């Protein structure tokens, strides 16, 4: 196995492009195909040398080669290697490295093995065609076209028979691998999906032999698929000299392997890889086309699953946001047009509190069912008014409503919107009271307080229970003004009235002494809209 220290050789193998080869605990090198590193070079003996791990060190030992093994220009029989030592074997010049960066991808027992920068000579490559369109009957010119369409139909039928409408992504990927292994008699199968940074990561793995042994996937194969967007087939890499430029394929002894892109609407959604190590030339070009057919179905299924998941999440998010945001604002947040502050940030808000005066005495005079019905009617009317002016319905606190105008949707006229909403709230109480009067019940009266100032706005609370709210002294002041407001009265702080401008008829009231404030708060009674 490749040792976890990541020791490796880099350099020029037999005059070819620069390559990299990870060392195993015992790595034999020579011209014979049985060596882990096969060097196709007449200057190299069949069994030339070996690099072996001894304790914490790596030892290079010549095996009686005809032309010798050289380290840093000096011929050696046995030598403990150190970082940067240059090894010369015939026409190959290699550099020993004690440690390497971790493999670019490793998850679920899958390791992507680094390889030569030059591409290996792949045995077959088939261009990927998205979708599973069928030729019209009059366009079929021969039996081969008919067979091709039948194969598409067969694969699609098998896919939907075994996989159906699976919507769990993990289960879907596992079923895709099972289908590929069954149809192609493969030993191993892996699906790679790009992560947020675009790096391919093994998301599903299936091994028929020994799942604990892990699967090594040549980086050269994945690179070819990514760059060409084509399906590729490799075979008999151990004894095929055409692969000598790809140390990753030679080293792993892969007898036959296929990799195909999962493409949807031109986007690479992943790569499906299959291999077998026990049968030489196990896969054919026909098998590659079968795998390509599976990939076409798989890409559509993955996209549909991701889309269904996204829709479900958006529906849940929309439902949650609609509890405290106006529908248009909630939609803007869901679509990403507005940012809902995930962490509290300081911002200017206009805060409104509306509270029923004498609620305790009213509730004592009515049975619980009547009280609940009255509250639902009242709170529903208040919430509708807030949303009409695109405010945030912060919370219901018993018979009290808290609303804010500010993030996530900030308007230049937030103060005006809040005051217009407050006046409308007083108006919508009238029909509610008309109904109560018809039932012989006591009317309800609402006091409203409004203030503008800085507050901390955003999701506040623990990870298990949190809410989008605003906190701070300006919020407390609005609450205190509400407490002082009489039934049917709207009291607004000077900060709100100043920002609202001359659009409202107001009446100054003596400075209000509110709890927590050493000095009185300058406030106004809001009587209506100018000219209204």
Short mmCIF file of C-alpha atoms in Angstrom, two decimals:
data_model
loop_
_atom_site.label_atom_id
_atom_site.label_comp_id
_atom_site.label_asym_id
_atom_site.label_seq_id
_atom_site.Cartn_x
_atom_site.Cartn_y
_atom_site.Cartn_z
CA UNK A 1 0.00 0.00 0.00
CA UNK A 2 1.02 3.63 -0.36
CA UNK A 3 2.50 4.70 2.94
CA UNK A 4 0.69 7.52 4.77
CA UNK A 5 3.90 9.57 4.90
CA UNK A 6 3.36 10.31 1.20
CA UNK A 7 6.99 9.62 0.12
CA UNK A 8 7.27 9.82 -3.67
CA UNK A 9 9.43 10.10 -6.73
CA UNK A 10 9.15 12.93 -9.22
CA UNK A 11 11.07 13.54 -12.38
CA UNK A 12 11.52 12.43 -15.97
CA UNK A 13 10.69 8.79 -16.57
CA UNK A 14 12.55 7.29 -19.57
CA UNK A 15 12.67 10.59 -21.44
CA UNK A 16 8.93 11.23 -21.13
CA UNK A 17 7.10 14.15 -19.54
CA UNK A 18 7.58 15.03 -15.90
CA UNK A 19 5.67 12.59 -13.67
CA UNK A 20 5.03 11.79 -10.04
CA UNK A 21 4.85 8.34 -8.45
CA UNK A 22 3.86 7.65 -4.80
CA UNK A 23 6.04 5.03 -3.12
CA UNK A 24 4.66 1.90 -1.53
CA UNK A 25 6.31 0.16 1.43
CA UNK A 26 8.32 -1.83 -1.13
CA UNK A 27 8.56 -0.44 -4.65
CA UNK A 28 10.34 -2.47 -7.33
CA UNK A 29 11.62 -0.72 -10.44
CA UNK A 30 12.77 -2.17 -13.75
CA UNK A 31 11.92 -3.05 -17.34
CA UNK A 32 9.84 -6.16 -16.55
CA UNK A 33 6.02 -5.62 -16.45
CA UNK A 34 5.93 -7.22 -12.99
CA UNK A 35 7.60 -4.20 -11.40
CA UNK A 36 5.49 -1.61 -9.65
CA UNK A 37 7.35 1.05 -11.64
CA UNK A 38 7.97 -0.20 -15.13
CA UNK A 39 10.64 1.74 -17.05
CA UNK A 40 10.52 1.01 -20.78
CA UNK A 41 14.23 1.64 -21.37
CA UNK A 42 16.94 -0.67 -22.80
CA UNK A 43 19.44 0.85 -20.37
CA UNK A 44 17.39 -0.45 -17.44
CA UNK A 45 17.57 -4.10 -16.27
CA UNK A 46 14.44 -6.24 -15.98
CA UNK A 47 14.69 -6.09 -12.19
CA UNK A 48 16.85 -3.05 -11.64
CA UNK A 49 16.38 -1.80 -8.07
CA UNK A 50 13.98 -1.52 -5.17
CA UNK A 51 13.05 1.25 -2.73
CA UNK A 52 11.93 -0.13 0.63
CA UNK A 53 10.73 1.46 3.82
CA UNK A 54 12.87 0.52 6.82
CA UNK A 55 11.53 1.96 10.05
CA UNK A 56 11.22 5.71 9.47
CA UNK A 57 13.68 5.68 6.56
CA UNK A 58 13.61 4.79 2.87
CA UNK A 59 16.42 2.61 1.47
CA UNK A 60 17.35 2.28 -2.23
CA UNK A 61 18.98 -1.05 -3.12
CA UNK A 62 20.45 -2.03 -6.50
CA UNK A 63 19.46 -5.58 -7.60
CA UNK A 64 22.63 -6.33 -9.59
CA UNK A 65 21.63 -4.20 -12.58
CA UNK A 66 23.82 -4.19 -15.69
CA UNK A 67 24.27 -0.40 -15.92
CA UNK A 68 24.02 0.46 -12.25
CA UNK A 69 21.93 2.68 -9.98
CA UNK A 70 23.15 6.21 -9.33
CA UNK A 71 22.29 8.69 -6.56
CA UNK A 72 23.47 12.27 -6.98
CA UNK A 73 25.83 11.09 -9.73
CA UNK A 74 27.44 8.36 -7.61
CA UNK A 75 26.93 4.65 -8.28
CA UNK A 76 25.55 2.85 -5.24
CA UNK A 77 24.65 -0.65 -4.12
CA UNK A 78 22.53 0.40 -1.14
CA UNK A 79 21.81 3.82 0.30
CA UNK A 80 19.41 5.50 2.74
CA UNK A 81 17.62 8.22 0.80
CA UNK A 82 17.09 11.77 1.99
CA UNK A 83 14.90 14.61 0.73
CA UNK A 84 15.99 15.83 -2.71
CA UNK A 85 18.28 12.92 -3.64
CA UNK A 86 18.48 12.52 -7.43
CA UNK A 87 18.22 8.93 -8.67
CA UNK A 88 19.39 8.00 -12.20
CA UNK A 89 18.23 4.75 -13.80
CA UNK A 90 19.22 4.57 -17.47
CA UNK A 91 17.55 7.57 -19.11
CA UNK A 92 15.23 8.30 -16.17
CA UNK A 93 16.15 11.01 -13.68
CA UNK A 94 14.05 10.95 -10.53
CA UNK A 95 13.97 13.00 -7.34
CA UNK A 96 13.12 11.45 -3.96
CA UNK A 97 10.73 13.33 -1.65
CA UNK A 98 10.15 12.22 1.93
CA UNK A 99 6.68 13.70 2.23
CA UNK A 100 3.99 14.92 -0.12
CA UNK A 101 0.84 16.93 0.13
CA UNK A 102 -2.20 14.79 0.88
CA UNK A 103 -4.04 13.35 -2.12
CA UNK A 104 -6.29 15.92 -3.78
CA UNK A 105 -9.37 13.78 -3.07
CA UNK A 106 -9.87 11.16 -0.40
CA UNK A 107 -13.25 10.18 0.99
CA UNK A 108 -15.09 6.94 1.60
CA UNK A 109 -12.06 4.76 0.90
CA UNK A 110 -11.32 6.44 -2.46
CA UNK A 111 -7.94 7.99 -3.21
CA UNK A 112 -7.11 9.89 -6.36
CA UNK A 113 -3.51 9.08 -7.28
CA UNK A 114 -1.33 11.80 -8.78
CA UNK A 115 0.07 11.09 -12.22
CA UNK A 116 2.08 12.38 -15.15
CA UNK A 117 1.19 15.74 -16.57
CA UNK A 118 1.00 14.17 -20.04
CA UNK A 119 -2.17 12.26 -20.84
CA UNK A 120 -1.96 8.47 -21.26
CA UNK A 121 -2.90 6.78 -24.52
CA UNK A 122 -6.50 5.87 -23.80
CA UNK A 123 -7.94 2.93 -25.70
CA UNK A 124 -11.26 4.56 -26.54
CA UNK A 125 -13.02 7.87 -26.15
CA UNK A 126 -16.69 8.52 -26.87
CA UNK A 127 -18.16 12.01 -27.06
CA UNK A 128 -21.01 12.60 -24.64
CA UNK A 129 -24.39 13.60 -26.05
CA UNK A 130 -26.81 14.98 -23.50
CA UNK A 131 -30.27 13.54 -23.25
CA UNK A 132 -31.76 10.37 -24.61
CA UNK A 133 -33.43 11.59 -27.79
CA UNK A 134 -34.61 8.97 -30.25
CA UNK A 135 -34.57 9.21 -34.03
CA UNK A 136 -37.89 9.57 -35.80
CA UNK A 137 -38.85 6.38 -37.65
CA UNK A 138 -38.32 7.95 -41.08
CA UNK A 139 -34.79 9.04 -40.13
CA UNK A 140 -33.54 5.57 -39.21
CA UNK A 141 -31.24 4.47 -42.02
CA UNK A 142 -29.96 1.13 -40.80
CA UNK A 143 -29.91 -1.57 -38.15
CA UNK A 144 -27.05 0.05 -36.22
CA UNK A 145 -29.06 3.22 -35.61
CA UNK A 146 -32.01 1.09 -34.54
CA UNK A 147 -29.79 -0.88 -32.16
CA UNK A 148 -28.40 2.34 -30.70
CA UNK A 149 -31.89 3.66 -29.98
CA UNK A 150 -32.91 0.31 -28.50
CA UNK A 151 -29.88 0.39 -26.18
CA UNK A 152 -30.88 3.85 -24.96
CA UNK A 153 -34.39 2.58 -24.31
CA UNK A 154 -33.11 -0.52 -22.50
CA UNK A 155 -30.82 1.48 -20.23
CA UNK A 156 -33.55 4.04 -19.49
CA UNK A 157 -35.96 1.23 -18.64
CA UNK A 158 -33.46 -0.48 -16.34
CA UNK A 159 -32.59 2.83 -14.73
CA UNK A 160 -36.17 3.75 -13.91
CA UNK A 161 -37.06 0.17 -12.93
CA UNK A 162 -34.25 -0.05 -10.37
CA UNK A 163 -33.99 3.58 -9.32
CA UNK A 164 -37.47 4.96 -9.91
CA UNK A 165 -38.25 8.37 -8.45
CA UNK A 166 -35.63 8.25 -5.70
CA UNK A 167 -35.28 11.72 -4.18
CA UNK A 168 -32.70 11.09 -1.48
CA UNK A 169 -29.36 12.02 -3.08
CA UNK A 170 -27.30 9.52 -1.08
CA UNK A 171 -29.67 6.66 -1.90
CA UNK A 172 -29.83 7.78 -5.53
CA UNK A 173 -26.04 7.71 -5.97
CA UNK A 174 -25.80 4.28 -4.36
CA UNK A 175 -28.50 2.89 -6.66
CA UNK A 176 -26.75 4.34 -9.72
CA UNK A 177 -23.52 2.57 -8.72
CA UNK A 178 -25.35 -0.70 -8.12
CA UNK A 179 -26.92 -0.51 -11.58
CA UNK A 180 -23.57 0.25 -13.24
CA UNK A 181 -21.83 -2.63 -11.47
CA UNK A 182 -24.60 -5.09 -12.33
CA UNK A 183 -24.87 -4.15 -16.00
CA UNK A 184 -21.12 -4.00 -16.62
CA UNK A 185 -19.82 -6.66 -14.22
CA UNK A 186 -17.43 -4.15 -12.67
CA UNK A 187 -15.57 -4.69 -9.40
CA UNK A 188 -15.61 -1.08 -8.21
CA UNK A 189 -17.61 2.02 -8.97
CA UNK A 190 -17.33 5.61 -7.74
CA UNK A 191 -19.32 8.78 -8.34
CA UNK A 192 -17.38 12.04 -8.00
CA UNK A 193 -19.33 15.27 -7.45
CA UNK A 194 -17.73 18.75 -7.54
CA UNK A 195 -17.68 20.51 -4.17
CA UNK A 196 -18.24 24.25 -3.61
CA UNK A 197 -14.69 24.98 -4.84
CA UNK A 198 -15.12 22.82 -7.95
CA UNK A 199 -12.87 20.02 -6.66
CA UNK A 200 -14.12 16.51 -7.45
CA UNK A 201 -14.95 14.57 -4.30
CA UNK A 202 -16.01 10.91 -4.08
CA UNK A 203 -19.62 11.02 -2.84
CA UNK A 204 -20.62 7.39 -3.40
CA UNK A 205 -18.50 4.22 -3.52
CA UNK A 206 -19.32 0.59 -4.26
CA UNK A 207 -16.82 -2.27 -4.10
CA UNK A 208 -17.88 -5.88 -4.77
CA UNK A 209 -14.65 -7.43 -3.47
CA UNK A 210 -13.27 -5.84 -0.31
CA UNK A 211 -14.81 -2.48 0.64
CA UNK A 212 -12.16 -1.99 3.35
CA UNK A 213 -9.31 -2.18 0.83
CA UNK A 214 -10.10 1.17 -0.71
CA UNK A 215 -10.17 2.22 -4.35
CA UNK A 216 -7.40 4.08 -6.14
CA UNK A 217 -8.51 6.22 -9.07
CA UNK A 218 -5.94 7.62 -11.55
CA UNK A 219 -5.98 11.39 -11.70
CA UNK A 220 -5.09 11.21 -15.41
CA UNK A 221 -8.42 9.54 -16.16
CA UNK A 222 -10.45 12.14 -14.26
CA UNK A 223 -8.54 14.99 -15.87
CA UNK A 224 -9.24 13.60 -19.35
CA UNK A 225 -12.98 13.43 -18.65
CA UNK A 226 -13.06 16.95 -17.18
CA UNK A 227 -11.09 18.46 -20.05
CA UNK A 228 -12.76 16.67 -22.96
CA UNK A 229 -16.25 16.05 -21.48
CA UNK A 230 -15.96 12.64 -23.16
CA UNK A 231 -16.24 9.07 -21.88
CA UNK A 232 -12.89 7.25 -21.74
CA UNK A 233 -11.79 3.60 -21.62
CA UNK A 234 -8.43 2.28 -20.43
CA UNK A 235 -7.37 -1.36 -20.38
CA UNK A 236 -4.51 -3.70 -19.51
CA UNK A 237 -2.35 -0.89 -18.17
CA UNK A 238 0.25 -3.16 -16.52
CA UNK A 239 1.59 -4.77 -19.70
CA UNK A 240 0.73 -2.04 -22.22
CA UNK A 241 3.82 0.11 -22.83
CA UNK A 242 1.61 2.92 -24.10
CA UNK A 243 0.81 3.68 -20.48
CA UNK A 244 4.42 4.08 -19.36
CA UNK A 245 3.94 7.85 -19.25
CA UNK A 246 1.22 7.44 -16.65
CA UNK A 247 2.79 6.12 -13.49
CA UNK A 248 -0.51 6.29 -11.64
CA UNK A 249 -2.14 3.78 -13.98
CA UNK A 250 0.88 1.49 -14.17
CA UNK A 251 1.35 1.46 -10.42
CA UNK A 252 -2.20 0.55 -9.53
CA UNK A 253 -2.35 -2.39 -11.91
CA UNK A 254 -5.78 -1.42 -13.27
CA UNK A 255 -6.70 -4.01 -15.88
CA UNK A 256 -9.71 -2.16 -17.25
CA UNK A 257 -11.37 1.11 -16.29
CA UNK A 258 -14.01 3.49 -17.62
CA UNK A 259 -14.96 7.02 -16.65
CA UNK A 260 -17.84 9.05 -18.06
CA UNK A 261 -19.04 12.60 -17.42
CA UNK A 262 -22.39 13.35 -15.79
CA UNK A 263 -23.49 16.30 -17.90
CA UNK A 264 -26.68 18.30 -17.61
CA UNK A 265 -27.36 21.45 -19.63
CA UNK A 266 -23.67 21.73 -20.42
CA UNK A 267 -22.66 21.61 -16.75
CA UNK A 268 -20.40 18.86 -15.42
CA UNK A 269 -22.35 17.53 -12.44
CA UNK A 270 -19.91 14.71 -11.73
CA UNK A 271 -17.96 11.71 -13.04
CA UNK A 272 -18.95 8.04 -12.92
CA UNK A 273 -15.92 5.72 -12.70
CA UNK A 274 -15.84 1.89 -12.93
CA UNK A 275 -12.96 -0.56 -12.92
CA UNK A 276 -12.08 -4.22 -12.66
CA UNK A 277 -8.67 -5.64 -11.77
CA UNK A 278 -9.22 -9.32 -12.46
CA UNK A 279 -10.09 -9.52 -16.14
CA UNK A 280 -7.79 -8.22 -18.87
CA UNK A 281 -9.66 -6.16 -21.50
CA UNK A 282 -12.82 -6.63 -19.43
CA UNK A 283 -14.54 -3.57 -20.85
CA UNK A 284 -15.19 -2.80 -24.50
CA UNK A 285 -16.26 0.31 -26.36
CA UNK A 286 -19.80 -1.05 -26.24
CA UNK A 287 -19.56 -1.17 -22.43
CA UNK A 288 -18.36 2.43 -22.51
CA UNK A 289 -21.48 3.43 -24.43
CA UNK A 290 -23.65 1.55 -21.93
CA UNK A 291 -22.00 3.42 -19.07
CA UNK A 292 -22.49 6.65 -20.99
CA UNK A 293 -26.20 5.84 -21.25
CA UNK A 294 -26.37 5.27 -17.50
CA UNK A 295 -24.56 8.57 -16.96
CA UNK A 296 -27.07 10.45 -19.12
CA UNK A 297 -29.94 9.15 -17.00
CA UNK A 298 -27.97 9.67 -13.78
CA UNK A 299 -27.19 13.33 -14.54
CA UNK A 300 -30.89 14.06 -15.08
CA UNK A 301 -31.84 12.17 -11.90
CA UNK A 302 -29.20 14.01 -9.83
CA UNK A 303 -30.33 17.38 -11.18
CA UNK A 304 -33.97 16.55 -10.43
CA UNK A 305 -33.08 15.42 -6.91
CA UNK A 306 -31.07 18.56 -6.22
CA UNK A 307 -33.87 20.69 -7.67
CA UNK A 308 -36.50 18.92 -5.54
CA UNK A 309 -34.35 19.40 -2.43
CA UNK A 310 -33.84 23.07 -3.27
CA UNK A 311 -37.58 23.58 -3.78
CA UNK A 312 -38.35 21.87 -0.46
CA UNK A 313 -35.80 24.01 1.37
CA UNK A 314 -37.07 27.16 -0.30
CA UNK A 315 -40.64 26.26 0.60
CA UNK A 316 -39.67 25.78 4.24
CA UNK A 317 -37.63 28.97 4.23
CA UNK A 318 -40.43 30.90 2.53
CA UNK A 319 -42.94 29.61 5.07
CA UNK A 320 -40.67 30.61 7.95
CA UNK A 321 -39.91 34.06 6.53
CA UNK A 322 -43.55 34.72 5.71
CA UNK A 323 -44.30 34.67 9.43
CA UNK A 324 -42.46 37.95 9.94
CA UNK A 325 -41.77 39.42 6.49
CA UNK A 326 -44.14 40.79 3.89
CA UNK A 327 -44.64 38.22 1.09
CA UNK A 328 -42.69 40.28 -1.47
CA UNK A 329 -39.81 40.76 0.98
CA UNK A 330 -39.78 37.06 1.90
CA UNK A 331 -39.63 36.15 -1.79
CA UNK A 332 -36.72 38.54 -2.33
CA UNK A 333 -34.81 36.92 0.55
CA UNK A 334 -35.48 33.38 -0.77
CA UNK A 335 -34.34 34.35 -4.28
CA UNK A 336 -31.15 35.86 -2.91
CA UNK A 337 -31.98 39.45 -3.86
CA UNK A 338 -31.93 40.47 -0.20
CA UNK A 339 -29.57 39.34 2.54
CA UNK A 340 -31.17 38.25 5.80
CA UNK A 341 -28.63 39.04 8.49
CA UNK A 342 -27.52 35.71 9.96
CA UNK A 343 -25.51 37.46 12.68
CA UNK A 344 -26.69 40.53 14.53
CA UNK A 345 -25.55 43.85 13.03
CA UNK A 346 -26.19 47.42 14.07
CA UNK A 347 -28.59 49.29 11.83
CA UNK A 348 -31.17 52.07 12.03
CA UNK A 349 -34.70 50.81 12.55
CA UNK A 350 -38.08 52.33 13.20
CA UNK A 351 -39.81 50.21 15.82
CA UNK A 352 -43.56 50.07 16.56
CA UNK A 353 -45.43 48.51 19.48
CA UNK A 354 -49.22 48.22 19.52
CA UNK A 355 -50.97 47.00 22.67
CA UNK A 356 -54.59 46.53 23.76
CA UNK A 357 -55.49 48.74 26.71
CA UNK A 358 -57.18 46.99 29.63
CA UNK A 359 -56.78 43.55 28.11
CA UNK A 360 -56.86 41.82 31.51
CA UNK A 361 -60.29 43.17 32.40
CA UNK A 362 -61.59 42.31 28.91
CA UNK A 363 -60.33 38.73 29.12
CA UNK A 364 -61.86 38.31 32.60
CA UNK A 365 -65.28 39.28 31.25
CA UNK A 366 -65.15 36.74 28.39
CA UNK A 367 -64.62 33.00 28.23
CA UNK A 368 -61.21 31.74 26.97
CA UNK A 369 -62.55 30.77 23.52
CA UNK A 370 -63.94 34.28 22.95
CA UNK A 371 -60.72 35.87 24.14
CA UNK A 372 -58.62 33.72 21.79
CA UNK A 373 -60.95 34.52 18.87
CA UNK A 374 -60.69 38.23 19.62
CA UNK A 375 -56.89 38.06 19.84
CA UNK A 376 -56.59 36.14 16.57
CA UNK A 377 -58.76 38.71 14.81
CA UNK A 378 -56.82 41.62 16.32
CA UNK A 379 -53.35 40.19 15.69
CA UNK A 380 -54.27 39.14 12.16
CA UNK A 381 -55.46 42.66 11.33
CA UNK A 382 -52.30 44.18 12.82
CA UNK A 383 -50.05 41.80 10.87
CA UNK A 384 -51.81 42.58 7.59
CA UNK A 385 -51.34 46.31 8.15
CA UNK A 386 -47.62 45.82 8.87
CA UNK A 387 -47.12 43.79 5.69
CA UNK A 388 -48.97 46.38 3.58
CA UNK A 389 -46.25 48.85 4.50
CA UNK A 390 -43.48 46.20 4.07
CA UNK A 391 -42.54 46.15 7.73
CA UNK A 392 -41.15 43.18 9.64
CA UNK A 393 -43.61 41.50 11.98
CA UNK A 394 -41.12 40.93 14.75
CA UNK A 395 -43.34 39.08 17.22
CA UNK A 396 -46.64 38.79 19.05
CA UNK A 397 -46.30 39.26 22.80
CA UNK A 398 -49.63 38.27 24.26
CA UNK A 399 -51.96 41.09 23.21
CA UNK A 400 -49.06 43.22 21.96
CA UNK A 401 -47.55 43.44 18.47
CA UNK A 402 -43.94 44.43 17.73
CA UNK A 403 -42.92 45.52 14.22
CA UNK A 404 -39.80 47.05 12.73
CA UNK A 405 -38.90 48.89 9.53
CA UNK A 406 -35.30 48.28 8.54
CA UNK A 407 -33.19 45.29 7.42
CA UNK A 408 -33.56 43.16 5.42
CA UNK A 409 -35.42 45.69 3.21
CA UNK A 410 -34.45 49.27 3.94
CA UNK A 411 -36.58 52.10 2.55
CA UNK A 412 -35.68 55.78 2.64
CA UNK A 413 -39.16 56.47 4.04
CA UNK A 414 -39.18 53.83 6.79
CA UNK A 415 -40.37 56.34 9.41
CA UNK A 416 -43.26 57.44 7.19
CA UNK A 417 -44.26 53.81 6.54
CA UNK A 418 -44.30 53.08 10.27
CA UNK A 419 -46.48 56.09 11.09
CA UNK A 420 -48.90 55.39 8.23
CA UNK A 421 -49.13 51.80 9.49
CA UNK A 422 -49.81 53.00 13.05
CA UNK A 423 -52.66 55.25 11.86
CA UNK A 424 -54.12 52.43 9.77
CA UNK A 425 -53.95 50.09 12.77
CA UNK A 426 -56.19 52.49 14.66
CA UNK A 427 -58.59 52.54 11.72
CA UNK A 428 -58.87 48.73 11.38
CA UNK A 429 -59.89 48.53 15.05
CA UNK A 430 -63.18 50.25 14.14
CA UNK A 431 -64.78 47.33 12.22
CA UNK A 432 -63.56 44.91 14.91
CA UNK A 433 -65.27 47.01 17.55
CA UNK A 434 -68.42 47.24 15.44
CA UNK A 435 -68.61 43.44 15.48
CA UNK A 436 -67.99 43.38 19.24
CA UNK A 437 -70.69 46.02 19.82
CA UNK A 438 -73.17 43.91 17.82
CA UNK A 439 -72.36 41.02 20.16
CA UNK A 440 -72.82 43.20 23.24
CA UNK A 441 -69.12 43.15 24.07
CA UNK A 442 -66.85 45.88 25.32
CA UNK A 443 -64.83 47.64 22.55
CA UNK A 444 -61.06 47.32 22.50
CA UNK A 445 -58.69 50.28 22.43
CA UNK A 446 -55.09 50.18 21.25
CA UNK A 447 -52.14 52.33 22.28
CA UNK A 448 -49.21 52.59 19.87
CA UNK A 449 -45.64 53.77 20.40
CA UNK A 450 -43.09 54.43 17.61
CA UNK A 451 -39.39 55.28 17.83
CA UNK A 452 -36.44 55.46 15.42
CA UNK A 453 -32.82 54.74 16.29
CA UNK A 454 -29.99 52.25 16.05
CA UNK A 455 -30.51 48.65 17.14
CA UNK A 456 -28.85 45.29 16.70
CA UNK A 457 -30.77 43.47 13.96
CA UNK A 458 -30.51 39.86 12.80
CA UNK A 459 -30.99 36.27 13.89
CA UNK A 460 -30.55 36.24 17.66
CA UNK A 461 -30.68 33.24 19.99
CA UNK A 462 -29.20 29.76 20.22
CA UNK A 463 -28.68 27.36 17.31
CA UNK A 464 -31.75 25.42 18.44
CA UNK A 465 -34.06 28.37 18.95
CA UNK A 466 -33.55 31.77 17.37
CA UNK A 467 -35.57 34.55 15.81
CA UNK A 468 -35.05 37.50 13.52
CA UNK A 469 -35.48 40.53 15.72
CA UNK A 470 -34.13 43.90 16.80
CA UNK A 471 -32.79 44.71 20.26
CA UNK A 472 -31.43 47.86 21.83
CA UNK A 473 -32.33 51.06 23.63
CA UNK A 474 -34.32 52.43 20.68
CA UNK A 475 -36.56 49.36 20.79
CA UNK A 476 -37.07 49.75 24.53
CA UNK A 477 -38.04 53.39 24.05
CA UNK A 478 -40.72 52.44 21.50
CA UNK A 479 -42.10 49.93 24.00
CA UNK A 480 -42.18 52.55 26.77
CA UNK A 481 -44.02 55.02 24.49
CA UNK A 482 -46.57 52.33 23.79
CA UNK A 483 -47.08 51.82 27.51
CA UNK A 484 -47.81 55.57 27.91
CA UNK A 485 -50.13 55.86 24.91
CA UNK A 486 -53.85 56.00 25.66
CA UNK A 487 -56.39 53.91 23.80
CA UNK A 488 -56.68 55.17 20.21
CA UNK A 489 -53.47 57.20 20.54
CA UNK A 490 -50.22 57.04 18.54
CA UNK A 491 -47.17 58.45 20.31
CA UNK A 492 -44.02 58.89 18.23
CA UNK A 493 -40.57 60.00 19.36
CA UNK A 494 -39.07 63.15 17.88
CA UNK A 495 -36.51 61.03 15.97
CA UNK A 496 -39.36 59.37 14.03
CA UNK A 497 -41.36 62.54 13.41
CA UNK A 498 -38.23 64.36 12.16
CA UNK A 499 -37.44 61.60 9.66
CA UNK A 500 -41.08 61.35 8.54
CA UNK A 501 -41.12 65.04 7.57
CA UNK A 502 -44.20 67.26 7.12
CA UNK A 503 -46.44 64.48 5.83
CA UNK A 504 -48.21 64.12 9.19
CA UNK A 505 -50.28 66.27 11.51
CA UNK A 506 -48.69 66.02 14.93
CA UNK A 507 -49.15 67.56 18.33
CA UNK A 508 -46.32 67.99 20.78
CA UNK A 509 -46.77 66.46 24.20
CA UNK A 510 -44.82 67.31 27.36
CA UNK A 511 -41.56 65.35 27.65
CA UNK A 512 -42.43 61.83 28.68
CA UNK A 513 -40.63 60.23 31.57
CA UNK A 514 -40.05 56.64 30.57
CA UNK A 515 -38.56 53.81 32.55
CA UNK A 516 -34.78 53.56 32.21
CA UNK A 517 -34.31 57.15 31.03
CA UNK A 518 -32.94 59.89 33.29
CA UNK A 519 -34.32 62.61 31.02
CA UNK A 520 -37.75 62.87 29.48
CA UNK A 521 -38.33 61.72 25.89
CA UNK A 522 -39.49 64.35 23.39
CA UNK A 523 -42.58 62.94 21.73
CA UNK A 524 -45.57 63.85 19.58
CA UNK A 525 -49.12 62.66 19.28
CA UNK A 526 -49.67 61.66 15.63
CA UNK A 527 -53.14 62.84 14.60
CA UNK A 528 -53.25 61.96 10.93
CA UNK A 529 -51.81 62.54 7.48
CA UNK A 530 -51.38 66.13 6.30
CA UNK A 531 -54.46 67.16 4.36
CA UNK A 532 -56.22 63.97 5.43
#
